[in-house]
Amino acid sequence: MAHPDNRATTSGSAPSDPTGRHPAAEVSDSAHVGHSAAPRHASAPRPGAGGEAPPALPISAAAERLGTTARMLRYREALGLVPPTKEQPTGRGHRHRRFSENDLSAVSAGLELERAYGIPPAALAFALRVLAEPAVLARVRSFGERVGRLAPAPARAMDFEKQKALRLLQRRERDAQR
C-alpha cells in the first residue's frame, strides 16, 4: 500500500525532473520507508543569492540525484559509507533519513572511488575500517607480507629512512644554490 504523500510525486503526466526521468521510479522505496513529510523533488531549488542551503532530500530523491536506488543508499548507510545523521527518531521510533548536500557529496565521492578502482561498496567499507582500526591494519599488513604483496616491515622502515635522507640532501643543495 502506497503512502498518501507518494501520490503527489506520481500525479500529472510531465516528469518533474529536468533529466526526463519520472519521479515515480522510486515510489515503491519511498512507500516502504513511509515518509511523513511532503515529498521534495530532485529538481528542488538550489541555494540562491540568499545563501540558504537547499532542503534535505528524502532517500528516494537523493537516490535519483545520485543515479542509484534507495535500497543501495540504505545498504551504504549500513556499511558506514554515508555520513551519520543527527536526526532524532520520529513518531514510533522510526527515523526518516534526509540527505543534505554534504551527504550527497560524500556518497558521490564513495561511488567515484568504487568506479575508479572497480570495487564493491563492501570493499570500500573494509578499506575504511583498515584505516580506522590499528589492529585490523596490523593483521592486513601481516597477511600482505605473508602472500608477498607487501614488503616486510624492516624494508619499509629502511625505505622511509632513505627517502628522509634524500629529502634532506636535496634541501641542502637548494639552500647552497641560493
Short mmCIF file of C-alpha atoms in Angstrom, two decimals, residues 108-170:
data_model
loop_
_atom_site.label_atom_id
_atom_site.label_comp_id
_atom_site.label_asym_id
_atom_site.label_seq_id
_atom_site.Cartn_x
_atom_site.Cartn_y
_atom_site.Cartn_z
CA SER A 108 29.13 10.66 -4.61
CA ALA A 109 32.83 10.56 -3.65
CA GLY A 110 32.39 6.96 -2.47
CA LEU A 111 30.66 5.99 -5.73
CA GLU A 112 33.50 7.60 -7.68
CA LEU A 113 36.13 5.60 -5.73
CA GLU A 114 34.21 2.38 -6.35
CA ARG A 115 34.03 3.05 -10.09
CA ALA A 116 37.67 4.16 -10.34
CA TYR A 117 39.01 1.05 -8.63
CA GLY A 118 36.34 -1.43 -9.68
CA ILE A 119 35.39 -2.34 -6.12
CA PRO A 120 32.06 -3.04 -4.44
CA PRO A 121 30.75 -0.91 -1.56
CA ALA A 122 31.71 -3.61 0.98
CA ALA A 123 35.37 -3.41 -0.12
CA LEU A 124 35.39 0.37 0.33
CA ALA A 125 33.82 -0.05 3.78
CA PHE A 126 36.53 -2.55 4.73
CA ALA A 127 39.27 -0.23 3.46
CA LEU A 128 37.92 2.49 5.76
CA ARG A 129 37.88 0.02 8.64
CA VAL A 130 41.52 -0.90 7.97
CA LEU A 131 42.49 2.77 8.05
CA ALA A 132 40.49 3.46 11.21
CA GLU A 133 41.42 0.41 13.31
CA PRO A 134 45.16 -0.15 14.00
CA ALA A 135 44.63 -3.82 14.99
CA VAL A 136 42.91 -4.57 11.67
CA LEU A 137 45.62 -2.66 9.81
CA ALA A 138 48.33 -4.75 11.51
CA ARG A 139 46.61 -8.02 10.61
CA VAL A 140 46.03 -6.99 6.99
CA ARG A 141 49.64 -5.78 6.71
CA SER A 142 50.90 -9.10 8.13
CA PHE A 143 48.77 -11.02 5.66
CA GLY A 144 50.06 -8.86 2.79
CA GLU A 145 53.63 -9.65 3.82
CA ARG A 146 52.87 -13.40 4.01
CA VAL A 147 51.48 -13.50 0.49
CA GLY A 148 54.24 -11.29 -0.92
CA ARG A 149 52.07 -8.26 -1.74
CA LEU A 150 53.78 -6.02 0.85
CA ALA A 151 57.44 -5.64 1.79
CA PRO A 152 58.34 -6.77 5.32
CA ALA A 153 58.40 -4.03 7.98
CA PRO A 154 62.22 -3.56 8.17
CA ALA A 155 62.42 -2.86 4.43
CA ARG A 156 59.66 -0.27 4.71
CA ALA A 157 61.47 1.40 7.61
CA MET A 158 64.73 1.48 5.61
CA ASP A 159 62.93 2.95 2.60
CA PHE A 160 61.48 5.66 4.84
CA GLU A 161 64.94 6.50 6.22
CA LYS A 162 66.40 6.57 2.68
CA GLN A 163 63.66 8.91 1.49
CA LYS A 164 64.15 11.14 4.52
CA ALA A 165 67.93 11.36 3.90
CA LEU A 166 67.35 12.07 0.21
CA ARG A 167 64.96 14.94 1.01
CA LEU A 168 67.48 16.38 3.47
CA LEU A 169 70.25 16.29 0.84
CA GLN A 170 68.01 17.91 -1.77
#
